[in-house]
Structures are given as structure tokens and as C-alpha cells.
GROMACS .gro file of C-alpha atoms in nm:
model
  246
    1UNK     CA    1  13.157  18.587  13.021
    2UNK     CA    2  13.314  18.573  12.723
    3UNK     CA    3  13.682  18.421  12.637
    4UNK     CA    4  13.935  18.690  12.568
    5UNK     CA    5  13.990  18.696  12.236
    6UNK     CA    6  14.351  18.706  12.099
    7UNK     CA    7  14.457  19.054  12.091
    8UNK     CA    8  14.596  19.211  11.782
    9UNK     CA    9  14.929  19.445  11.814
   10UNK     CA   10  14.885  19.632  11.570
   11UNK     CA   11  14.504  19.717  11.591
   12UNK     CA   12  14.506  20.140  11.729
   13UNK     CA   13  14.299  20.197  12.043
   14UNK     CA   14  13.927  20.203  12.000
   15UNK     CA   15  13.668  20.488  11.860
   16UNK     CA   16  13.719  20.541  11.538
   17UNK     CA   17  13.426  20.568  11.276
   18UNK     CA   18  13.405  20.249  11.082
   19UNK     CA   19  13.510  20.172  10.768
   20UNK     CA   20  13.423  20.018  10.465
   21UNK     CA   21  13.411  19.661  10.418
   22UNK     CA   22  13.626  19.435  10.122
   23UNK     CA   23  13.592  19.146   9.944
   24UNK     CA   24  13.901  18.977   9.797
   25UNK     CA   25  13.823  18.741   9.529
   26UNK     CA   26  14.007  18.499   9.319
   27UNK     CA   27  13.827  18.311   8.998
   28UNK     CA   28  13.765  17.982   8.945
   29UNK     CA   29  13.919  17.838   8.640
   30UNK     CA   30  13.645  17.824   8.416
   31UNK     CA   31  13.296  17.792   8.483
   32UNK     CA   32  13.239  17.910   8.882
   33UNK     CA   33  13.078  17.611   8.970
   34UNK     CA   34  13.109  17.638   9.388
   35UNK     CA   35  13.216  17.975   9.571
   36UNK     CA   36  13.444  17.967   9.931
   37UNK     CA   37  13.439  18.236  10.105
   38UNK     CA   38  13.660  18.298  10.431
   39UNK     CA   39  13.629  18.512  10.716
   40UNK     CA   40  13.948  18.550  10.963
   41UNK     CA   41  13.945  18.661  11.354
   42UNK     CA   42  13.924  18.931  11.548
   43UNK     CA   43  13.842  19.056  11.882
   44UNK     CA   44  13.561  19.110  12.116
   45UNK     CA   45  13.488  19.481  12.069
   46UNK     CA   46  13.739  19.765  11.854
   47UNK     CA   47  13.610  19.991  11.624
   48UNK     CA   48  13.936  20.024  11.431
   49UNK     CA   49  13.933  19.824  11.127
   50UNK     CA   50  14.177  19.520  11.082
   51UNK     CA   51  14.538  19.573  10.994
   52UNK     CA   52  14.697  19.461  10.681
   53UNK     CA   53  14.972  19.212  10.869
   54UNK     CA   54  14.705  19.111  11.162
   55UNK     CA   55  14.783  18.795  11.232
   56UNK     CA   56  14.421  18.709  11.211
   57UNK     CA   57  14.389  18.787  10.858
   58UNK     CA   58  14.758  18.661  10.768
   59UNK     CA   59  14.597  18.293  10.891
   60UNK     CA   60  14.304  18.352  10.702
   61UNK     CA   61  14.440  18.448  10.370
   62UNK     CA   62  14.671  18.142  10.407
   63UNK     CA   63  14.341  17.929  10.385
   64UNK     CA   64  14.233  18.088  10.139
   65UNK     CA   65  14.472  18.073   9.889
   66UNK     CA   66  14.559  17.654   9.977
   67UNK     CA   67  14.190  17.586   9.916
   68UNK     CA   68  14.194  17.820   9.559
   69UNK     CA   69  14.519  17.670   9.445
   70UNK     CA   70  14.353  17.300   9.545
   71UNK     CA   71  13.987  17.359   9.391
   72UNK     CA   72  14.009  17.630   9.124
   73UNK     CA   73  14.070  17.402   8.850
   74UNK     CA   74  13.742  17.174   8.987
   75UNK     CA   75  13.578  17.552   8.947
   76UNK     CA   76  13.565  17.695   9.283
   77UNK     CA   77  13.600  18.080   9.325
   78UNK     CA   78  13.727  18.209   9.638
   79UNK     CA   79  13.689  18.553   9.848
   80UNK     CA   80  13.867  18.661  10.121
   81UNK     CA   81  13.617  18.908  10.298
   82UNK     CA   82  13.763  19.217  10.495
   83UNK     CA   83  13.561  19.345  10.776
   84UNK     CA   84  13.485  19.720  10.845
   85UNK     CA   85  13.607  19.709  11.210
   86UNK     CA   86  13.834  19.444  11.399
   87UNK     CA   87  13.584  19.389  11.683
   88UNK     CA   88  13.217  19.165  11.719
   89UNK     CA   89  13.096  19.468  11.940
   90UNK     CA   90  12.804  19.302  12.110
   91UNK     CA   91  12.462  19.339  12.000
   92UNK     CA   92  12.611  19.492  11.684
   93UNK     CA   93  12.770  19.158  11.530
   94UNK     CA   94  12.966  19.376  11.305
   95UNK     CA   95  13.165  19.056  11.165
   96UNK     CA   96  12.806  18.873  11.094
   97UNK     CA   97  12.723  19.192  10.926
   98UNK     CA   98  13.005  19.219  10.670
   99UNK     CA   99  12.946  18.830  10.605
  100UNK     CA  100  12.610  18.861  10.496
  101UNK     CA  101  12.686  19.199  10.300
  102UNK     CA  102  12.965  18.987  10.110
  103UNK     CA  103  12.704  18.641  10.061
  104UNK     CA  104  12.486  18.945   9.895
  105UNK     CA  105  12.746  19.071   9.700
  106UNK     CA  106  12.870  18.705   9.577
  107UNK     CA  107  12.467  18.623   9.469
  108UNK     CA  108  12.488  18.935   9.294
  109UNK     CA  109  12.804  18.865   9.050
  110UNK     CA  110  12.802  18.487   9.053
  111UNK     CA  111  12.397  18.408   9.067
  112UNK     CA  112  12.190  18.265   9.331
  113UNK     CA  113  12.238  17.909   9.193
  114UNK     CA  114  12.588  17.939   9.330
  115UNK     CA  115  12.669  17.730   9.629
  116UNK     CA  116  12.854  17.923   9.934
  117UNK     CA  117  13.033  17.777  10.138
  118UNK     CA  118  13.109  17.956  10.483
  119UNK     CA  119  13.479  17.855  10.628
  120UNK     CA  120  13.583  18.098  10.932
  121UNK     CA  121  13.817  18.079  11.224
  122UNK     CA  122  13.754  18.228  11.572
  123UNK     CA  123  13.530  18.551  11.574
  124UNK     CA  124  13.526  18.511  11.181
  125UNK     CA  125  13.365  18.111  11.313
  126UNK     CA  126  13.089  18.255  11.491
  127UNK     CA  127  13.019  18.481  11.197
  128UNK     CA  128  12.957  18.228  10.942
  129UNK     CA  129  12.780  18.010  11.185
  130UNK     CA  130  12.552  18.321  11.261
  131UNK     CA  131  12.500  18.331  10.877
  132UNK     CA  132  12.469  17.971  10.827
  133UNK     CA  133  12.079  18.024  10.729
  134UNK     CA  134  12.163  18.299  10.441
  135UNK     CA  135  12.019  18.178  10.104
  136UNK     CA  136  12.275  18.030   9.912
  137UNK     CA  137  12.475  17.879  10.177
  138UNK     CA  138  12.499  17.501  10.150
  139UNK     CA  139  12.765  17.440  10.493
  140UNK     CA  140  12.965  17.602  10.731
  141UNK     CA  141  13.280  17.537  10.792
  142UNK     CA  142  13.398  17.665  11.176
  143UNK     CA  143  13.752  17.675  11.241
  144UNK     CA  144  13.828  17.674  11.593
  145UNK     CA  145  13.473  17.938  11.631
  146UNK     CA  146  13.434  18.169  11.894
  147UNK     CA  147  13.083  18.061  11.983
  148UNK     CA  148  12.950  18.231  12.376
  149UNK     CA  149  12.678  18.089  12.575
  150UNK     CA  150  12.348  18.125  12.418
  151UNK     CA  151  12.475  18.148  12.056
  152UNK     CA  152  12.188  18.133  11.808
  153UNK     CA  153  12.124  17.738  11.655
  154UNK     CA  154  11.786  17.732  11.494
  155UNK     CA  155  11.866  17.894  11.195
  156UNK     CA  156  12.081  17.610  11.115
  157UNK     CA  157  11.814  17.358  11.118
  158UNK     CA  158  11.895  17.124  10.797
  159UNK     CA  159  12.223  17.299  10.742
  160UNK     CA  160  12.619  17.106  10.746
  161UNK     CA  161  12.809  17.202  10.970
  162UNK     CA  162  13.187  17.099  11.042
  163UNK     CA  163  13.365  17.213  11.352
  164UNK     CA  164  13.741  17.172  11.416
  165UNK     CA  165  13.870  17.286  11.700
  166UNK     CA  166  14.245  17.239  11.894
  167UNK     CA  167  14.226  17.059  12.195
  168UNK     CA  168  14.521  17.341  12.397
  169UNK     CA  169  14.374  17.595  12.313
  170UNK     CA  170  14.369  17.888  12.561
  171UNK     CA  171  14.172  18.180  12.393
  172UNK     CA  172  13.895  18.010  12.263
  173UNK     CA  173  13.834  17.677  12.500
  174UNK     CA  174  13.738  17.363  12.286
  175UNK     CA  175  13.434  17.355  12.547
  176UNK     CA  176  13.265  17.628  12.402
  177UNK     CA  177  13.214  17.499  12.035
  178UNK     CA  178  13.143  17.112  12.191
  179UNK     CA  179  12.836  17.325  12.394
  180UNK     CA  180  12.739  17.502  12.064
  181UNK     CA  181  12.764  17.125  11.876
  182UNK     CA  182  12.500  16.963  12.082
  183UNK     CA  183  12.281  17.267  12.118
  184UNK     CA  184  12.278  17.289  11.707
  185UNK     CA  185  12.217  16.932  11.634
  186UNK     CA  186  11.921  16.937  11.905
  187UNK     CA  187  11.787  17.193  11.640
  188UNK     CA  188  11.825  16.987  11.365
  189UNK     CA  189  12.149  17.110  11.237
  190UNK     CA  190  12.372  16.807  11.066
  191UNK     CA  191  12.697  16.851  11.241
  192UNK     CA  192  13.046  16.702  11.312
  193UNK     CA  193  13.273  16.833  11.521
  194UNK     CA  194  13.634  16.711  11.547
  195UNK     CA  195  13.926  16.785  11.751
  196UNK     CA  196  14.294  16.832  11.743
  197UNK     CA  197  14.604  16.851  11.926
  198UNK     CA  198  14.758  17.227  11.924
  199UNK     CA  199  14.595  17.536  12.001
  200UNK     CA  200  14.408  17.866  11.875
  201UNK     CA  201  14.656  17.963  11.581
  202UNK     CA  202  14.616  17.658  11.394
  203UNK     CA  203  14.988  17.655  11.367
  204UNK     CA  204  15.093  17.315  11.482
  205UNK     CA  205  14.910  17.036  11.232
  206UNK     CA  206  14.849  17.326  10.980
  207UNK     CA  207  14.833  17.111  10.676
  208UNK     CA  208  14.559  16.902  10.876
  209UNK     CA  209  14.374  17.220  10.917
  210UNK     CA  210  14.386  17.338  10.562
  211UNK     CA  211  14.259  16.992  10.408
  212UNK     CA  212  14.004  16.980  10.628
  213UNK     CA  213  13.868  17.359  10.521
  214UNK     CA  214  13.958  17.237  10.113
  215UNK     CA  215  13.722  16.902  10.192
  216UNK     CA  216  13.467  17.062  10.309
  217UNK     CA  217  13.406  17.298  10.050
  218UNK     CA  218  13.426  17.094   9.815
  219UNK     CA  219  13.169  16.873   9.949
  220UNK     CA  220  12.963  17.148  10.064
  221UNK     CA  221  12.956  17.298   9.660
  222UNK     CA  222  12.885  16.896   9.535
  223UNK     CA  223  13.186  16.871   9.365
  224UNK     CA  224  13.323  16.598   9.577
  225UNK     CA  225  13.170  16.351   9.830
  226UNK     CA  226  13.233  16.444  10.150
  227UNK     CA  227  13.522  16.289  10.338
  228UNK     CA  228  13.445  15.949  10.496
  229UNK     CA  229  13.585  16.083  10.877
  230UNK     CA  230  13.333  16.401  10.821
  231UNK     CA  231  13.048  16.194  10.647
  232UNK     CA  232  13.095  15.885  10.968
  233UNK     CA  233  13.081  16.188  11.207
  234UNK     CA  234  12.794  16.334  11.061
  235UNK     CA  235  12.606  16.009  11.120
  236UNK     CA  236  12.687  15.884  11.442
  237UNK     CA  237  12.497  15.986  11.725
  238UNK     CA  238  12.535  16.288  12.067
  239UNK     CA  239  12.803  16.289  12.195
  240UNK     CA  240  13.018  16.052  11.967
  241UNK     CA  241  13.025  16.256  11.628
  242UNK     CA  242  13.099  16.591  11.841
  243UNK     CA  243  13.443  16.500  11.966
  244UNK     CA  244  13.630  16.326  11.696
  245UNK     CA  245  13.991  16.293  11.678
  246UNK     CA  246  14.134  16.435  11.397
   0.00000   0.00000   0.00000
């Protein structure tokens, strides 16, 4: 079954006909040489699209604009991508949907030589890791992901893939993303997966939460090496890189 999503106040009761997805974006200075784009939460099935003051997106945005003020200057663009409707909606995957429209739409305007780099929290988590295997992509970045039972892995064979998830948290249980961890690296996925006190809001710790999304993309777009607690968990074996204490 799958965890009960936070819900969002001011989402309207389902059934209304989606609508079209968004892309904030915010330029490098100078040459793009990496892109970042970030996908916030939502909830397990609404066909109303997200609110302007969700809190899912407020968190999101937040990211997004510490990592841009931290990396532009180093040449990394950043988009913030809006989703059509607020729900994953089962077989549907609307959220994995608008993610790989918006990896399209960032080829198109930046290039394909462009690394991506995927940073999401909750149902926008098991978004990028479903699009982990787009072309372009060079890591994921999962905050705290949303990822059920039976998740897809192979497509991440050869991919990076850091996981950070908070150790109380009660909507999305830490449990879920250590089962997805070891399934993923059995498939040949690199991965690290850390852990940290506080719980689904990313709230508590939040600076800790926001370096750890800047560091990764800027590993993930080669314009840094990647950070020695990321790069040690990366090579130490099941089950010792999957549970690190951040």
C-alpha cells in the first residue's frame, strides 16, 4: 500500500481536466555549462493542478533558488518545473511525465551536450528517479523520494544516484527509499544513500539539506568533485553506503 502522502490544503477536490505544465528557469551567469532542474511534491492521486503557496512547491522553489544563487556564477542554469496536476495518479505517472516533457524542453534550448541534473523531493523524488535513464541526465538527486514497492531500478544501471532521507519521518518512511537503495545498486546503479535526523519537510537541518542538493549538482554537471561523504558512500559496499549519517 502506499504511504499517504502529505496532503495539500489548498489543492480543490479532484476531477478537473488537467492543465498545462511550466517550467521556471533562471540563467546561468555566462556560458550554461550544467543545468538543475527541481521537481517538488505532491500527492498520490488529484487531478487539480498545484497551488501557487503549496507547501510542496514553496520547499521546492527554496532549493532552487539556494543552489542558483550558489552555482550560477560556476554556470549552472536552474528550472523549477510545474506539474499539470498535483497527483502521481497510478499507472499515469503524471509527475514522471511533466519531468521528461521539461528534460525535452531543456535539450531543446540549452543542447544535448548539457548535463541535467535531476534533484526532487517526495513524489517529485520518485519522478526524477523514474527519469533517471533520460538522455542527458548525468545523476539524480532524491530528496526524501516517495519510492512504493516494486519501483522501477534498471533503467538506472550506470547512473549516480544520491538519496537523503530524514530518519522521523512519518509520510514517507525512511524504509522505503533504503528498499529502493539496495534494489537499484543490485542493478548496477552507483548509489549513496544518507540519513538524517528530522522528518518529511526538510525543515529541521535545512541548510544540511540544501548543500547536499547544491553538491550534488555540481558534481553531477563536472564542475566540482563530488563531496568526499557522497564519493566514500558511493564506494563502500550493501548495506554500509545506504544508511549514512549525515
Amino acid at each position: 500500500m502506499d504511504p499517504q502522502l502529505p496532503p495539500d490544503p489548498d489543492t480543490p477536490d479532484p476531477g478537473r481536466a488537467p492543465h498545462a505544465q511550466s517550467l521556471e528557469q533562471r540563467a546561468a551567469h555566462g556560458d550554461t555549462r550544467g543545468i538543475a532542474l527541481f521537481c517538488h511534491g505532491g500527492t498520490v492521486a488529484s487531478l487539480d493542478p498545484p497551488r501557487e503557496q503549496a507547501l510542496s512547491l514553496v520547499r521546492m522553489r527554496a532549493f532552487e533558488q539556494f543552489v542558483h544563487r550558489a552555482t550560477a556564477d560556476r554556470g549552472i542554469a536552474t528550472g523549477l518545473l510545474r506539474y499539470r496536476v498535483a497527483g502521481w495518479n497510478g499507472e499515469a505517472a503524471d509527475a514522471y511525465q511533466d519531468v521528461r516533457w521539461a528534460i525535452e524542453r531543456l535539450r531543446d534550448e540549452h543542447g544535448t551536450d548539457v548535463p541535467i541534473v535531476l534533484v526532487g523531493h517526495s513524489m517529485g523524488g520518485r519522478a526524477v528517479l523514474r527519469a533517471g535513464g533520460e538522455r542527458s541526465v548525468t545523476a539524480v538527486c532524491a530528496l526524501a523520494p516517495w519510492t512504493p514497492p516494486g519501483e522501477p531500478v534498471m533503467h538506472l544501471r550506470g547512473q549516480t544516484v544520491a538519496i537523503l532521507h530524514g530518519l522521523g519521518d512519518r509520510w514517507v518512511p525512511p524504509r522505503l527509499s533504503a528498499d529502493f537503495a539496495v534494489r537499484a545498486r543490485r542493478a548496477g546503479a552507483r548509489v549513496a544513500r544518507f540519513t538524517i535526523a528530522g522528518g518529511h519537510s526538510m525543515i529541521r537541518r535545512s541548510s544540511r539539506w540544501h548543500a547536499f542538493a547544491r553538491d550534488v549538482v555540481l558534481a553531477g554537471t563536472g564542475l566540482a568533485p563530488m563531496r568526499a561523504d557522497v564519493a566514500e558512500a558511493l564506494r563502500q559496499p550493501s548495506p554500509e553506503g545506504l544508511s549514512v549519517p549525515l
